[in-house]
Short mmCIF file of C-alpha atoms in Angstrom, two decimals:
data_model
loop_
_atom_site.label_atom_id
_atom_site.label_comp_id
_atom_site.label_asym_id
_atom_site.label_seq_id
_atom_site.Cartn_x
_atom_site.Cartn_y
_atom_site.Cartn_z
CA MET K 1 54.04 14.46 -5.19
CA SER K 2 49.97 15.47 -5.75
CA ALA K 3 47.56 14.14 -7.93
CA ASN K 4 44.41 14.82 -8.78
CA PHE K 5 41.68 12.83 -10.57
CA THR K 6 37.64 12.33 -11.02
CA LEU K 7 36.89 9.38 -9.49
CA GLN K 8 34.45 6.85 -11.98
CA ARG K 9 31.93 4.73 -10.93
CA PHE K 10 32.06 1.44 -10.75
CA CYS K 11 30.11 -0.05 -13.84
CA HIS K 12 26.55 -1.68 -11.83
CA ALA K 13 26.39 1.93 -9.46
CA GLU K 14 23.40 3.13 -10.04
CA GLN K 15 23.88 6.59 -12.36
CA THR K 16 23.01 9.67 -10.46
CA SER K 17 24.46 14.01 -10.86
CA GLU K 18 26.99 12.93 -8.31
CA GLU K 19 30.29 14.11 -9.07
CA VAL K 20 33.96 12.30 -6.75
CA ALA K 21 37.21 13.32 -7.46
CA ALA K 22 39.99 12.66 -5.24
CA SER K 23 43.51 14.92 -4.40
CA MET K 24 46.87 12.80 -2.82
CA ARG K 25 49.90 14.26 -1.58
CA LEU K 26 52.78 11.76 -0.43
CA ASP K 27 55.29 13.24 1.07
CA ALA K 28 58.53 12.62 3.41
CA ASP K 29 56.34 11.35 6.06
CA SER K 30 53.11 11.20 5.35
CA LEU K 31 50.21 10.21 2.57
CA SER K 32 47.10 12.79 2.33
CA VAL K 33 43.71 12.24 0.53
CA GLN K 34 41.28 14.25 0.58
CA TYR K 35 37.82 13.14 -1.05
CA SER K 36 35.09 15.47 -2.81
CA VAL K 37 31.93 14.74 -3.81
CA TYR K 38 29.42 16.98 -5.36
CA THR K 39 25.52 16.01 -5.42
CA LYS K 40 22.51 18.12 -5.07
CA GLU K 41 21.34 15.44 -2.13
CA PRO K 42 24.25 14.99 0.36
CA GLU K 43 21.82 13.41 3.24
CA THR K 44 20.74 9.96 0.21
CA PHE K 45 24.45 9.40 0.23
CA LEU K 46 25.52 9.17 3.96
CA PRO K 47 24.36 7.30 7.13
CA PRO K 48 22.24 8.30 8.99
CA ASP K 49 22.47 10.36 11.54
CA CYS K 50 25.64 11.74 9.84
CA PRO K 51 26.58 14.92 11.47
CA GLN K 52 27.28 18.44 9.72
CA GLU K 53 30.84 18.06 10.53
CA ASN K 54 33.58 16.35 12.55
CA HIS K 55 37.10 16.41 12.82
CA HIS K 56 37.08 13.99 15.53
CA LEU K 57 38.34 9.32 15.00
CA LEU K 58 35.61 7.57 16.85
CA GLY K 59 37.69 4.37 17.36
CA ARG K 60 38.34 0.94 14.64
CA ARG K 61 35.22 -0.31 13.50
CA ASP K 62 34.65 -3.66 10.44
CA GLN K 63 32.61 -3.98 8.47
CA LEU K 64 32.66 0.14 7.59
CA TYR K 65 31.10 -0.73 3.61
CA SER K 66 27.49 -1.89 5.22
CA THR K 67 26.66 2.05 3.79
CA THR K 68 28.78 4.84 2.30
CA VAL K 69 32.45 4.17 2.85
CA PHE K 70 35.77 6.45 1.37
CA GLU K 71 38.03 3.40 0.90
CA LEU K 72 41.47 3.93 0.10
CA PHE K 73 44.44 1.29 -1.86
CA ILE K 74 48.40 1.16 -1.06
CA GLY K 75 50.07 -1.20 -3.21
CA SER K 76 54.14 -1.85 -3.27
CA GLU K 77 55.45 -3.66 -6.01
CA THR K 78 54.40 -6.34 -5.06
CA GLU K 79 50.98 -7.94 -5.73
CA LYS K 80 51.06 -6.85 -1.53
CA TYR K 81 48.30 -3.73 -0.53
CA VAL K 82 46.69 -2.20 2.61
CA GLU K 83 43.50 -1.22 2.61
CA PHE K 84 42.35 1.56 4.64
CA ASN K 85 38.19 2.07 4.87
CA PHE K 86 36.85 5.58 6.47
CA SER K 87 33.13 7.05 8.02
CA PRO K 88 32.07 10.06 7.86
CA LEU K 89 30.74 9.30 11.42
CA GLY K 90 34.91 9.46 12.22
CA TYR K 91 34.90 4.75 12.10
CA TRP K 92 37.88 3.95 10.63
CA CYS K 93 39.58 0.52 9.28
CA SER K 94 42.66 -0.76 8.19
CA TYR K 95 43.75 -4.83 6.40
CA LEU K 96 46.60 -5.52 4.74
CA PHE K 97 46.93 -8.25 1.99
CA ASN K 98 49.09 -10.44 0.80
CA SER K 99 47.24 -10.45 -3.05
CA TYR K 100 44.65 -9.60 -4.29
CA ARG K 101 41.88 -10.00 -1.55
CA ASN K 102 43.60 -12.74 0.30
CA ARG K 103 43.37 -11.13 3.77
CA ASN K 104 47.00 -11.88 5.74
CA SER K 105 46.58 -13.42 8.91
CA GLU K 106 48.01 -10.89 11.68
CA PRO K 107 46.00 -8.62 14.00
CA GLN K 108 45.13 -6.21 12.21
CA PHE K 109 46.41 -3.06 12.78
CA GLU K 110 44.17 -2.06 15.37
CA SER K 111 46.82 0.58 16.90
CA VAL K 112 47.69 2.66 13.44
CA ALA K 113 45.24 5.27 13.50
CA PRO K 114 45.15 7.63 10.71
CA ARG K 115 46.72 11.20 12.35
CA HIS K 116 44.16 13.47 11.16
CA PHE K 117 40.67 13.16 9.76
CA ARG K 118 38.45 15.63 8.32
CA PHE K 119 34.40 15.81 7.26
CA GLU K 120 32.56 17.54 6.34
CA ARG K 121 29.03 19.27 4.19
CA THR K 122 27.86 21.63 3.18
CA LYS K 123 23.98 21.09 0.63
CA THR K 124 25.52 20.11 -2.50
CA LYS K 125 29.53 19.07 -1.28
CA ILE K 126 30.66 16.29 1.36
CA VAL K 127 34.75 16.29 2.21
CA LEU K 128 36.21 13.72 3.78
CA GLY K 129 40.21 13.79 4.45
CA THR K 130 42.76 12.58 6.21
CA THR K 131 46.83 11.19 6.89
CA ILE K 132 48.32 8.29 6.79
CA GLU K 133 52.05 7.32 8.13
CA ILE K 134 54.59 7.10 5.25
CA ALA K 135 56.41 5.38 7.68
CA PHE K 136 53.74 2.87 9.20
CA LEU K 137 52.97 1.30 5.17
CA LYS K 138 56.43 0.93 4.12
CA LYS K 139 57.10 -1.42 7.28
CA VAL K 140 54.02 -3.76 6.55
CA LEU K 141 54.29 -3.71 2.60
CA SER K 142 57.90 -3.66 3.28
CA GLU K 143 58.39 -2.35 0.57
CA ASN K 144 58.05 1.49 -1.30
CA ILE K 145 54.33 2.16 -2.41
CA ASP K 146 54.20 1.95 -5.95
CA SER K 147 50.42 2.48 -7.04
CA CYS K 148 47.44 4.21 -4.59
CA THR K 149 43.93 4.09 -5.63
CA ALA K 150 40.99 5.96 -4.29
CA LEU K 151 37.31 4.00 -4.20
CA VAL K 152 33.45 5.97 -2.06
CA SER K 153 30.53 2.87 -1.97
#
């Protein structure tokens, strides 16, 4: 199963000419997501010292939301959901929530890094792609995946 869609800005976000799109593909063993940001000035959208391209995860890091972050929310048939944050620099983070903004007190998923990571930028486009193991998601959600939402902030 796959889906392509254009992401909408939050109503409080500054209005600019960027277009943000995402595509997702759910296979038997993985969920792949790719974010594409079309902009005339990618450097204003990215953290300082951001490379032209990066194909390596550098490790888990908290508080990625303090700069540009690509977010993925994966929900179950109940209120439980997993949030992933991905930085163009190669850092990632994940959190488990029992319900909306009610973070689970279990240890975070430090040992479960995304399987693949890819970041590239050109003069007019930023692309970030990643793949996550489905077995991990089903284990932490204890149920089937019911919904996925992608955001860039």
